[in-house]
PDB file of C-alpha atoms in Angstrom:
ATOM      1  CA  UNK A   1       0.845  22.835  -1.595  1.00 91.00           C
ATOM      2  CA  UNK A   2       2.029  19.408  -0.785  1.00 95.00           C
ATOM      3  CA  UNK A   3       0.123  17.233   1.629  1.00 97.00           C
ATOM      4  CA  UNK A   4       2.221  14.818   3.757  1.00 97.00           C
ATOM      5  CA  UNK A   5      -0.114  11.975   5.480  1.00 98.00           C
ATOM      6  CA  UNK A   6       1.873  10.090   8.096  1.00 98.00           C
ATOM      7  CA  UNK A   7       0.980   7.007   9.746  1.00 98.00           C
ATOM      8  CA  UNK A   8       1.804   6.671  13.587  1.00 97.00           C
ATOM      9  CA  UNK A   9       2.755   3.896  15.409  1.00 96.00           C
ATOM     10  CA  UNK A  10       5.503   1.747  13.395  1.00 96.00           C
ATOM     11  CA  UNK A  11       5.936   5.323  11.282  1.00 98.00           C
ATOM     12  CA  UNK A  12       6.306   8.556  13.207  1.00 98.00           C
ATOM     13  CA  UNK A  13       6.522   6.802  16.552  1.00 97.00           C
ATOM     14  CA  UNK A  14       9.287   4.729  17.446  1.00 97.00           C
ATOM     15  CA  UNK A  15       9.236   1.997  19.330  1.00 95.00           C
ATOM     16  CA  UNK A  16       8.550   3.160  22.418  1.00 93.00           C
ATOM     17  CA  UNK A  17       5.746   4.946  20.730  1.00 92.00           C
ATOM     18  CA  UNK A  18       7.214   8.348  20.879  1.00 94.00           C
ATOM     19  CA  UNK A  19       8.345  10.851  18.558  1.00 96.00           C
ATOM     20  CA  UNK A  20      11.838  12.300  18.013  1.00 96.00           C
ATOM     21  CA  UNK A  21      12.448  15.531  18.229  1.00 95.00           C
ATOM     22  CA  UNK A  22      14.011  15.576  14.501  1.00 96.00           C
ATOM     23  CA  UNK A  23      10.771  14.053  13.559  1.00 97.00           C
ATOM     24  CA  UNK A  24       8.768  16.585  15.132  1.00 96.00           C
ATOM     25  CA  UNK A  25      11.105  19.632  13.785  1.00 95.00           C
ATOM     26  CA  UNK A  26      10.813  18.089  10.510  1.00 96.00           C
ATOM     27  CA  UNK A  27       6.473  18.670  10.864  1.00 96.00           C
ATOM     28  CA  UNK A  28       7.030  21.976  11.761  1.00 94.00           C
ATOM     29  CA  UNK A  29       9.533  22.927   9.179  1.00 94.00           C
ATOM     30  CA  UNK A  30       7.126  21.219   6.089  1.00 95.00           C
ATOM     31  CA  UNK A  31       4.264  23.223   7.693  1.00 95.00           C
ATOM     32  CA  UNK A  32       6.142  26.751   7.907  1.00 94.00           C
ATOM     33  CA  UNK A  33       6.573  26.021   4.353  1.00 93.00           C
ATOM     34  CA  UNK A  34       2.919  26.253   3.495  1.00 93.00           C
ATOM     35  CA  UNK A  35       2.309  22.531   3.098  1.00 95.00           C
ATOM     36  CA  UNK A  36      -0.342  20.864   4.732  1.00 96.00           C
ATOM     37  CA  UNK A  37       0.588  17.848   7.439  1.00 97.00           C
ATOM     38  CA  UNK A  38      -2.028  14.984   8.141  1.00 98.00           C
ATOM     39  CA  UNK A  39      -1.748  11.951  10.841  1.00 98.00           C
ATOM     40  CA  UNK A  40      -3.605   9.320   9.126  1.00 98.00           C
ATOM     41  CA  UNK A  41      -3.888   6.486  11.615  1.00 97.00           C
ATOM     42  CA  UNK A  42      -6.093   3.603  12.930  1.00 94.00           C
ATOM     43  CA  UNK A  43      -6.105   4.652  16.511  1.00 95.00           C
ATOM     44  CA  UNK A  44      -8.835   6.094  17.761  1.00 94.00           C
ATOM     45  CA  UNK A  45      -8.396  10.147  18.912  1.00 95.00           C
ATOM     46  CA  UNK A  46      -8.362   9.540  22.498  1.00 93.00           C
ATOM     47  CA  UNK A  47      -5.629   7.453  21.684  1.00 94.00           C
ATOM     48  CA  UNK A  48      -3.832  10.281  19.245  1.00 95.00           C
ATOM     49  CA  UNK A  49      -4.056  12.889  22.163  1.00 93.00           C
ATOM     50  CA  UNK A  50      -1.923  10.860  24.805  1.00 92.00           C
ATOM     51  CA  UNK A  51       0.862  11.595  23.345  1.00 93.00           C
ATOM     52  CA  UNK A  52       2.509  15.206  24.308  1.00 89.00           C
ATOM     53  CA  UNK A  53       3.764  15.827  21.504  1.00 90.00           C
ATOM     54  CA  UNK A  54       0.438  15.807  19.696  1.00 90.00           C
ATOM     55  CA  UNK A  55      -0.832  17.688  22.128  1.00 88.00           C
ATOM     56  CA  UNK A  56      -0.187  20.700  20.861  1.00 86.00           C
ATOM     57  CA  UNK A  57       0.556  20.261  17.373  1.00 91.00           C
ATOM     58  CA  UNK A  58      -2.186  22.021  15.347  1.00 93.00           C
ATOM     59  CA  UNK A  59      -2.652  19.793  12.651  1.00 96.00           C
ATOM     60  CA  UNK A  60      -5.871  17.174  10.554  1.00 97.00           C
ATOM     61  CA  UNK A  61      -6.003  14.423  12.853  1.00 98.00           C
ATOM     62  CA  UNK A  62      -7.455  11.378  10.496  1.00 98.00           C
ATOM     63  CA  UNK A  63      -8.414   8.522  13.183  1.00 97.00           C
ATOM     64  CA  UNK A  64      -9.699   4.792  12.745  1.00 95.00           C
ATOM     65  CA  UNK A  65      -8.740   4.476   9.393  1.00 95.00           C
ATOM     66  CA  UNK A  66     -10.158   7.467   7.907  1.00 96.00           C
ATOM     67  CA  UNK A  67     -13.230   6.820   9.566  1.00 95.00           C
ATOM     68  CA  UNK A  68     -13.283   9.736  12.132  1.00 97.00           C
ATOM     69  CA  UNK A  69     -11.662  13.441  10.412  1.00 98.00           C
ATOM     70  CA  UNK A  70     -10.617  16.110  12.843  1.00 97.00           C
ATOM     71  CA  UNK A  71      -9.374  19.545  11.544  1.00 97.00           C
ATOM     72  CA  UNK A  72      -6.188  21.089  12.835  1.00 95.00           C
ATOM     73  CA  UNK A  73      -8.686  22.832  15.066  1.00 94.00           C
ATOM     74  CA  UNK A  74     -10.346  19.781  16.667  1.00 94.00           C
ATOM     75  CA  UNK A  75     -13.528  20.027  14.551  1.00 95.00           C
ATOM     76  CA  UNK A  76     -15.376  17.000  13.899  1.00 96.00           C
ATOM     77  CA  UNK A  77     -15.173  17.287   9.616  1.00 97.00           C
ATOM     78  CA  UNK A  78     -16.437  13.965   9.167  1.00 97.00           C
ATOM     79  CA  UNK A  79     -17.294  10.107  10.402  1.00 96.00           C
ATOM     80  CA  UNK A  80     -18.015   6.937   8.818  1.00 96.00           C
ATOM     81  CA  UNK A  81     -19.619   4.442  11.229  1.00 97.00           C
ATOM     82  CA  UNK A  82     -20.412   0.269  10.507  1.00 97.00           C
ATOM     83  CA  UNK A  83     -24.008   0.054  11.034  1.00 96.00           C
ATOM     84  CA  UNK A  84     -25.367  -1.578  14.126  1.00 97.00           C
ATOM     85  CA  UNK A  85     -27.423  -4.460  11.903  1.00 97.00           C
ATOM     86  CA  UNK A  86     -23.985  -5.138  10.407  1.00 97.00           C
ATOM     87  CA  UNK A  87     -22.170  -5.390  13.380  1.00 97.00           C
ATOM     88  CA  UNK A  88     -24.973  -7.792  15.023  1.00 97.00           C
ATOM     89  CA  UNK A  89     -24.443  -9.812  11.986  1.00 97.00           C
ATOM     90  CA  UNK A  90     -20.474  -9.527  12.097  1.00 96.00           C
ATOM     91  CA  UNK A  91     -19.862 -10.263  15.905  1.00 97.00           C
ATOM     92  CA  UNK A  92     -21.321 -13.532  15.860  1.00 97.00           C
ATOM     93  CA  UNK A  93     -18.976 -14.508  13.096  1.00 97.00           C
ATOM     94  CA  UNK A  94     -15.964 -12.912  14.686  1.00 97.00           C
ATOM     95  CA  UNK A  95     -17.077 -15.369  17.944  1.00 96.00           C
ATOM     96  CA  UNK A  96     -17.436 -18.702  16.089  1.00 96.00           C
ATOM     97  CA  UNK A  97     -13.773 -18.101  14.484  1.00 96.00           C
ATOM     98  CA  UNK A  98     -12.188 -17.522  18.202  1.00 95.00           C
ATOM     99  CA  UNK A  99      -9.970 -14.245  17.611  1.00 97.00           C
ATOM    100  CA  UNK A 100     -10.915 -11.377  20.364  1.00 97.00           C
ATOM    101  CA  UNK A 101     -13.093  -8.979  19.105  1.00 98.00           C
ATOM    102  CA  UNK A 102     -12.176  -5.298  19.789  1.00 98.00           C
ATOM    103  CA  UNK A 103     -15.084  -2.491  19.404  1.00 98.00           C
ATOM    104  CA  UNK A 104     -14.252   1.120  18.336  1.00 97.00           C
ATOM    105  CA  UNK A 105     -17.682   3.695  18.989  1.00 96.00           C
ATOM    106  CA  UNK A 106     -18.161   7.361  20.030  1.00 95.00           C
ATOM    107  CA  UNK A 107     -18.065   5.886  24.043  1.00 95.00           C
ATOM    108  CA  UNK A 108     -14.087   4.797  23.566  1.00 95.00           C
ATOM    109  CA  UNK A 109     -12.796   1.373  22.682  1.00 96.00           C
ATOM    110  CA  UNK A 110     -14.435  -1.957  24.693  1.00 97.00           C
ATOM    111  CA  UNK A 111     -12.870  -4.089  26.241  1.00 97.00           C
ATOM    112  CA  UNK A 112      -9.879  -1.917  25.290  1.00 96.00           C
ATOM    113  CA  UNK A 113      -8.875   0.073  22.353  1.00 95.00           C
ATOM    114  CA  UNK A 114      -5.701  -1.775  20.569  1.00 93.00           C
ATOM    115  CA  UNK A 115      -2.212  -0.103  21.990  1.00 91.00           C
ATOM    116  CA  UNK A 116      -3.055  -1.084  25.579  1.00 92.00           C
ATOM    117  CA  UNK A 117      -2.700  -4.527  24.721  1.00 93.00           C
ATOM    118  CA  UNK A 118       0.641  -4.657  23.514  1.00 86.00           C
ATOM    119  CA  UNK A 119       2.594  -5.703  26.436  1.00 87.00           C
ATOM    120  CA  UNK A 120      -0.240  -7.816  27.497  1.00 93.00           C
ATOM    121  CA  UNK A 121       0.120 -11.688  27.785  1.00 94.00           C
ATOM    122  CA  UNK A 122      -1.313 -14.239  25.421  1.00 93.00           C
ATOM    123  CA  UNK A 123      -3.283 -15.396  29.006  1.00 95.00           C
ATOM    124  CA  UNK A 124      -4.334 -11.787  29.809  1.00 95.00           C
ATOM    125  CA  UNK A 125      -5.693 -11.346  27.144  1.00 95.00           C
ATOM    126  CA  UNK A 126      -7.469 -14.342  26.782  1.00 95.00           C
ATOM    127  CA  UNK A 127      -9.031 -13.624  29.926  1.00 96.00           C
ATOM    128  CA  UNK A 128     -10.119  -9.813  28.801  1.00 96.00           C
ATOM    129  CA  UNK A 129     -12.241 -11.064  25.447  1.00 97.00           C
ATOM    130  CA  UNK A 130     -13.990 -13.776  27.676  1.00 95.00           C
ATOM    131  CA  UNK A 131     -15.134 -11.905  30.344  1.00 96.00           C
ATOM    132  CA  UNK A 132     -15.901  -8.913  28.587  1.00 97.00           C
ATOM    133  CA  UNK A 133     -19.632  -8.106  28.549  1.00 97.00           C
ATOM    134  CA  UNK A 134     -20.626  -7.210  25.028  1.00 97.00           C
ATOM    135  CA  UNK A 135     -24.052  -7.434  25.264  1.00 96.00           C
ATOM    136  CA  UNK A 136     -23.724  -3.895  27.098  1.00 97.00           C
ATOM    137  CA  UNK A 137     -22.119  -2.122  24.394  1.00 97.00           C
ATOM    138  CA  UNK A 138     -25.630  -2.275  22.429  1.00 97.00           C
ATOM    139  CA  UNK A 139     -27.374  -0.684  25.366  1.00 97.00           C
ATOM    140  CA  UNK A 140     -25.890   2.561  24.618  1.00 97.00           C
ATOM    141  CA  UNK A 141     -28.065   5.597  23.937  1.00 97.00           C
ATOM    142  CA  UNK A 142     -26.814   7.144  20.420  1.00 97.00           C
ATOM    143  CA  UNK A 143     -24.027   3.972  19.792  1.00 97.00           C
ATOM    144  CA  UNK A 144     -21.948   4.871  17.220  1.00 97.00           C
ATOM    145  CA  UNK A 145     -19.740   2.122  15.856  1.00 97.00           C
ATOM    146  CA  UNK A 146     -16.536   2.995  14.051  1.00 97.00           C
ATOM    147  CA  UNK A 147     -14.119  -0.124  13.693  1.00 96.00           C
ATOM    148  CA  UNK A 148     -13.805  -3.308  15.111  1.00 97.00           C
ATOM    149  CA  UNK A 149     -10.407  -5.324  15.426  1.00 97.00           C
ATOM    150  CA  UNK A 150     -10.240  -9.010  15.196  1.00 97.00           C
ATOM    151  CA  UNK A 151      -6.835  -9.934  17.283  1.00 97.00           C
ATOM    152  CA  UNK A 152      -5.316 -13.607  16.748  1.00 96.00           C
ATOM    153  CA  UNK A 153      -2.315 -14.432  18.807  1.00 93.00           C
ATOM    154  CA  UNK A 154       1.052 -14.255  16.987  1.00 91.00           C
ATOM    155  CA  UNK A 155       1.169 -17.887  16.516  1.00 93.00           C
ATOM    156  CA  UNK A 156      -2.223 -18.061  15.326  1.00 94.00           C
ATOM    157  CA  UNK A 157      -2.645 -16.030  12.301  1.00 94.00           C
ATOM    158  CA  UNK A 158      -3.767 -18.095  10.209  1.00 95.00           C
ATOM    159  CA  UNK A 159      -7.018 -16.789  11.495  1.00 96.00           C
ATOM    160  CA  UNK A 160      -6.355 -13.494   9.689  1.00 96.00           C
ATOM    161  CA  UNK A 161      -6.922 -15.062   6.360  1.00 95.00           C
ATOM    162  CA  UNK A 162     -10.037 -17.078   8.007  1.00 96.00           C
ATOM    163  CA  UNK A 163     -11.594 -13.803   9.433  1.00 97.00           C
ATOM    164  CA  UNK A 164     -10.942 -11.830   6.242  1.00 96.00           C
ATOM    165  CA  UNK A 165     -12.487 -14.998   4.129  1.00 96.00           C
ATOM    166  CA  UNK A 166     -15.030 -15.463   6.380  1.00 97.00           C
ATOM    167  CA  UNK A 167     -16.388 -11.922   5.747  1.00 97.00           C
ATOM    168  CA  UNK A 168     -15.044 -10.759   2.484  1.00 94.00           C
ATOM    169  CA  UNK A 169     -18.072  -9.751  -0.423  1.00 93.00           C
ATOM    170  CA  UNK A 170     -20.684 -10.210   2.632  1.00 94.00           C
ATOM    171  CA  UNK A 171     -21.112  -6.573   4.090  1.00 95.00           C
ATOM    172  CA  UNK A 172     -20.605  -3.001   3.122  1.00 93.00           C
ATOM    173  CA  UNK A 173     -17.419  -2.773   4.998  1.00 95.00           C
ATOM    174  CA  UNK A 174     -13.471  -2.262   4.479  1.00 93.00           C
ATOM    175  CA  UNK A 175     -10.306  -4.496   5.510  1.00 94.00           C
ATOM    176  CA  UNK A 176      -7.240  -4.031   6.425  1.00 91.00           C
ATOM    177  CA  UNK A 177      -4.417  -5.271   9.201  1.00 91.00           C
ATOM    178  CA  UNK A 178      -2.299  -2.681  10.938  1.00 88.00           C
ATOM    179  CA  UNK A 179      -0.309  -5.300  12.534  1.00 89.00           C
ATOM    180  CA  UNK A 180       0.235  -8.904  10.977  1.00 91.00           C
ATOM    181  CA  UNK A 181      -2.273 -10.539  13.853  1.00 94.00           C
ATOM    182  CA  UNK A 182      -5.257  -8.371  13.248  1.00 95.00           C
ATOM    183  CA  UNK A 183      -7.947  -7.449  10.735  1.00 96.00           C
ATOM    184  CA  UNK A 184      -9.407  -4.141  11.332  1.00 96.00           C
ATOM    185  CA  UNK A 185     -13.281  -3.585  10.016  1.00 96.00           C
ATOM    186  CA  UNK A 186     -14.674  -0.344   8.994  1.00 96.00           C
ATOM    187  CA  UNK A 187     -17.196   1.019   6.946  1.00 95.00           C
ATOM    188  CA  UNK A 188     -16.512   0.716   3.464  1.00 93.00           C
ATOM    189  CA  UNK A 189     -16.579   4.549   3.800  1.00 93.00           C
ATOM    190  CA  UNK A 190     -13.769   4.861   6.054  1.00 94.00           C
ATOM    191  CA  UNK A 191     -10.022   4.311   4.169  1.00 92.00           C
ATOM    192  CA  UNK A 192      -6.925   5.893   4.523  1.00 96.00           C
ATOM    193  CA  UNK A 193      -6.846   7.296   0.901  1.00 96.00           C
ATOM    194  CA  UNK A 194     -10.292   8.376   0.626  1.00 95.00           C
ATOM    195  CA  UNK A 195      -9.936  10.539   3.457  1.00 97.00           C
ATOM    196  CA  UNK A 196      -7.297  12.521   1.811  1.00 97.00           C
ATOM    197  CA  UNK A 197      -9.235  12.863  -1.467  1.00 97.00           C
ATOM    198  CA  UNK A 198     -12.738  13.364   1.101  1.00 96.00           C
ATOM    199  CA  UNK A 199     -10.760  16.135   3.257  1.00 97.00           C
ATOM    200  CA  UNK A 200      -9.163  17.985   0.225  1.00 96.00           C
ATOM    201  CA  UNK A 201     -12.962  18.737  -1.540  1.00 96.00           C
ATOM    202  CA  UNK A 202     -14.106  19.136   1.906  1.00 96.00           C
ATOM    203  CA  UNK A 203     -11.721  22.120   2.274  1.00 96.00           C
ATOM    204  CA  UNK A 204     -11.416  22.965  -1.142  1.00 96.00           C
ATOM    205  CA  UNK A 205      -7.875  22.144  -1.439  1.00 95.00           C
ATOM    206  CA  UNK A 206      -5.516  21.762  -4.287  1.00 94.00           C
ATOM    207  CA  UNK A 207      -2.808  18.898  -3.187  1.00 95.00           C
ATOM    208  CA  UNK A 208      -0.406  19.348  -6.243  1.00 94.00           C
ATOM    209  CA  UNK A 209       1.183  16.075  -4.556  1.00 95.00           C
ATOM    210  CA  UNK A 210       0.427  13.534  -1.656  1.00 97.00           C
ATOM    211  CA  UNK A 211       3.205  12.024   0.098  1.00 97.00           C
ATOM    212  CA  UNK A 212       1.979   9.177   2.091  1.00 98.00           C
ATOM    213  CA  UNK A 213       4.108   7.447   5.050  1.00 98.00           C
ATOM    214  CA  UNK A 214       2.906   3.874   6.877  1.00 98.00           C
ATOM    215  CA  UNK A 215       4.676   1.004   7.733  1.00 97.00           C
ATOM    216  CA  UNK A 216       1.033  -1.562   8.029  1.00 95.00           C
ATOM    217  CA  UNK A 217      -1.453  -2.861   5.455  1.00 93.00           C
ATOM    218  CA  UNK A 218      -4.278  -0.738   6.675  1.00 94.00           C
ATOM    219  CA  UNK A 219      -1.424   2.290   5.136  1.00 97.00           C
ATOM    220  CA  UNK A 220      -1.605   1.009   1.420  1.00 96.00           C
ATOM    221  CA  UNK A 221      -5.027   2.619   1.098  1.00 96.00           C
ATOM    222  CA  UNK A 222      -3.087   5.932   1.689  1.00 97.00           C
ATOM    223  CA  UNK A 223      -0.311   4.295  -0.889  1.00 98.00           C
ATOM    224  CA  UNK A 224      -2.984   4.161  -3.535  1.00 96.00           C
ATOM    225  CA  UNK A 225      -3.884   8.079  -3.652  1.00 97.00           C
ATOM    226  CA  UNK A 226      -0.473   8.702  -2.940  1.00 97.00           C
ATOM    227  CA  UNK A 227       1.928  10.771  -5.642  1.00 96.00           C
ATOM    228  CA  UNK A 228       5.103   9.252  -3.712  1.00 96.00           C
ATOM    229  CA  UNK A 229       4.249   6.571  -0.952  1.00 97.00           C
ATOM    230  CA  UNK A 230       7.048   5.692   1.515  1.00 97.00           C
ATOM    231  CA  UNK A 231       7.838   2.731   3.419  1.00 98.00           C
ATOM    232  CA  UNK A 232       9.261   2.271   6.658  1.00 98.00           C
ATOM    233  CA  UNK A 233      11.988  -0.130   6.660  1.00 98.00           C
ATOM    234  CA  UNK A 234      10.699  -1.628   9.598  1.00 97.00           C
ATOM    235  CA  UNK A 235       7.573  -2.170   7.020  1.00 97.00           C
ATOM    236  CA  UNK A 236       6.385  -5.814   5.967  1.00 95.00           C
ATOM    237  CA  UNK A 237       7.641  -6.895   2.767  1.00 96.00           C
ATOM    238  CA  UNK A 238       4.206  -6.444   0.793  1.00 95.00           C
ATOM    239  CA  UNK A 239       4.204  -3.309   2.000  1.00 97.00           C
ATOM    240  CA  UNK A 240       7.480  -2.190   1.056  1.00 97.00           C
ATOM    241  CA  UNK A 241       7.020  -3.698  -2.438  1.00 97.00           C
ATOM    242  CA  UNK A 242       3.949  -1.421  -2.489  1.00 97.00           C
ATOM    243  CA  UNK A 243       5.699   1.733  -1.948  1.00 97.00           C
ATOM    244  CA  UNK A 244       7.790   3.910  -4.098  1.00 96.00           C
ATOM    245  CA  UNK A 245       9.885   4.601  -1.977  1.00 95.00           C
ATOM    246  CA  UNK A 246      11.889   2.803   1.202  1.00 97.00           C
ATOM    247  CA  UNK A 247      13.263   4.902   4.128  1.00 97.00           C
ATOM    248  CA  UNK A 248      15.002   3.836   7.166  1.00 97.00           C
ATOM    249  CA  UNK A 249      12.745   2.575  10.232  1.00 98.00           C
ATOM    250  CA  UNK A 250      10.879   4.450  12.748  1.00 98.00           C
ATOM    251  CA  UNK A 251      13.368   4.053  15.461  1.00 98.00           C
ATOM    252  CA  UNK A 252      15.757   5.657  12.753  1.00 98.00           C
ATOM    253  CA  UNK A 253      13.862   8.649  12.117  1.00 97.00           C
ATOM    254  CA  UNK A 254      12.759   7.238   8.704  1.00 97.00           C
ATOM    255  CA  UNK A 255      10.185   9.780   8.694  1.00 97.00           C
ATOM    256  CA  UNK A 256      12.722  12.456   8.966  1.00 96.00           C
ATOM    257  CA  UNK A 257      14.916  10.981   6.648  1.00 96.00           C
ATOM    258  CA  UNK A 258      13.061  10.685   3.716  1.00 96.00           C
ATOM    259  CA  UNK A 259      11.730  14.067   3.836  1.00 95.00           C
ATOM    260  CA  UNK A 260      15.284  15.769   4.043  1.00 92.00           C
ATOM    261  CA  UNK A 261      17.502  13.038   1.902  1.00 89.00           C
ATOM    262  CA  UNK A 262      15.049  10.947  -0.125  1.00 84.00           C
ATOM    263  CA  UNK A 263      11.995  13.116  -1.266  1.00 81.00           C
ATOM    264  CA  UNK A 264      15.288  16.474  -0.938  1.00 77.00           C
ATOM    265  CA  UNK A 265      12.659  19.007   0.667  1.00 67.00           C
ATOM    266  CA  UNK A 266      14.363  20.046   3.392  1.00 51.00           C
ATOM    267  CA  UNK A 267      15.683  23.442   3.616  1.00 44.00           C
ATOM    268  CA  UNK A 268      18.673  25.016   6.091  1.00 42.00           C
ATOM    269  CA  UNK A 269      16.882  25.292   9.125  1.00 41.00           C
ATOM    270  CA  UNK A 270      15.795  20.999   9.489  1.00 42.00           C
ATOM    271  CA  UNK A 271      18.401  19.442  11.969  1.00 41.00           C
ATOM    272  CA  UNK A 272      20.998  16.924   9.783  1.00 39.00           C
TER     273      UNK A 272
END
């Protein structure tokens, strides 16, 4: 059995954060032929489940960087959570840099959870971190606390080295950016690749090989477990020069592409 673990957005998605119908034949032709298909992505579920496609698509749903495992059945396998006396100690230092400060728990994402804020304005969402009560996400009964995202403005990240400085060696915590503007926090539990390795004992699976897919930094942890890692083309550079591989980009069925005419598993049946 092979295990394919595919990033979303920037990766399966396209850029209107959909997936092709090649892509999604392409799933369901892999798992007809016994192997075993992962999402591995930083979104949060609520966010994974929006999209129809998904829906019904009975497959591991790894969310929040390998924080948060769901079986193909929608059983909870497994969370990692940052503990609330780190993230007291973390917030303040997230504030005193000036990047917004998103915050992932078992109540959804506050203010917001990160693809909502695409298409938002540089004044929007200035105005959403300021007036966003924080101080109320502590009163929760039975807070869990996942991830949170520091998000700089794309002509201010130079604040993603500052925020990553700032914190590196101090807390029991992993880093990564998704996008170029943001640094995403997790416990030092929660990782793309360890979730693999985690899920396959958990289930007492034998991966022969892992094919990983991603396109951001937070996907090299999946590159480092990986027997063949793949980069979108739409990828960063470092990224790319991390992979083994290079396919085309996610509005180009990359995905798709590497499986049938890079990685040559596909078989009659996949649409060419």
């Amino acid at each position: 059995m092979k295990c394919f673990s595919i990033d979303l957005d920037g990766t399966l998605l396209n850029s209107e954060h959909a997936i092709s119908e090649v892509n999604l034949q392409t799933i369901n032709e892999l798992r007809k032929q016994g192997h075993a298909v992962i999402l591995n992505t930083g979104r949060a579920y609520a966010d994974v489940i929006k999209i129809k496609a998904l829906q019904n698509l009975e497959i591991p749903i790894f969310c929040v960087n390998g924080s948060v495992l769901f079986s193909e059945s929608r059983e909870l396998l497994y969370e990692a959570t940052v503990s609330i006396e780190t993230y007291k100690e973390l917030f303040p230092i997230l504030k005193g840099l000036g990047v917004g400060i998103l915050v992932y728990t078992n109540y959804g994402g506050f203010p917001s959870t990160l693809p909502p804020l695409h298409k938002k304005s540089k004044e929007e969402l200035n105005t959403l971190f300021e007036e966003f009560n924080y101080d109320a996400i502590l009163e929760k009964d039975q807070l869990k606390i996942y991830k949170l995202i520091a998000l700089t403005h794309h002509d201010q990240l130079e604040k993603v080295e500052e925020v990553k400085k700032a914190l590196e060696g101090k807390f029991a915590i992993s880093m990564a950016s998704s996008f170029p503007n943001n640094v995403e926090i997790t416990s030092n539990e929660a990782h793309k690749g360890k979730a693999l390795l985690r899920y396959q004992n958990m289930m007492n699976l034998d991966f022969e090989e892992i094919i990983a897919f991603g396109d951001g930094g937070n996907d090299l942890a999946m590159f480092e477990v990986a027997t063949t890692s793949v980069a979108m083309a739409n990828a960063p550079l470092h990224v790319q020069q991390a992979a083994d591989i290079i396919t085309k980009s996610n509005d180009e069925d990359g995905f798709a592409y590497a499986v049938r005419d890079l990685l040559k598993l596909h078989t009659e049946t996949l649409v060419k």
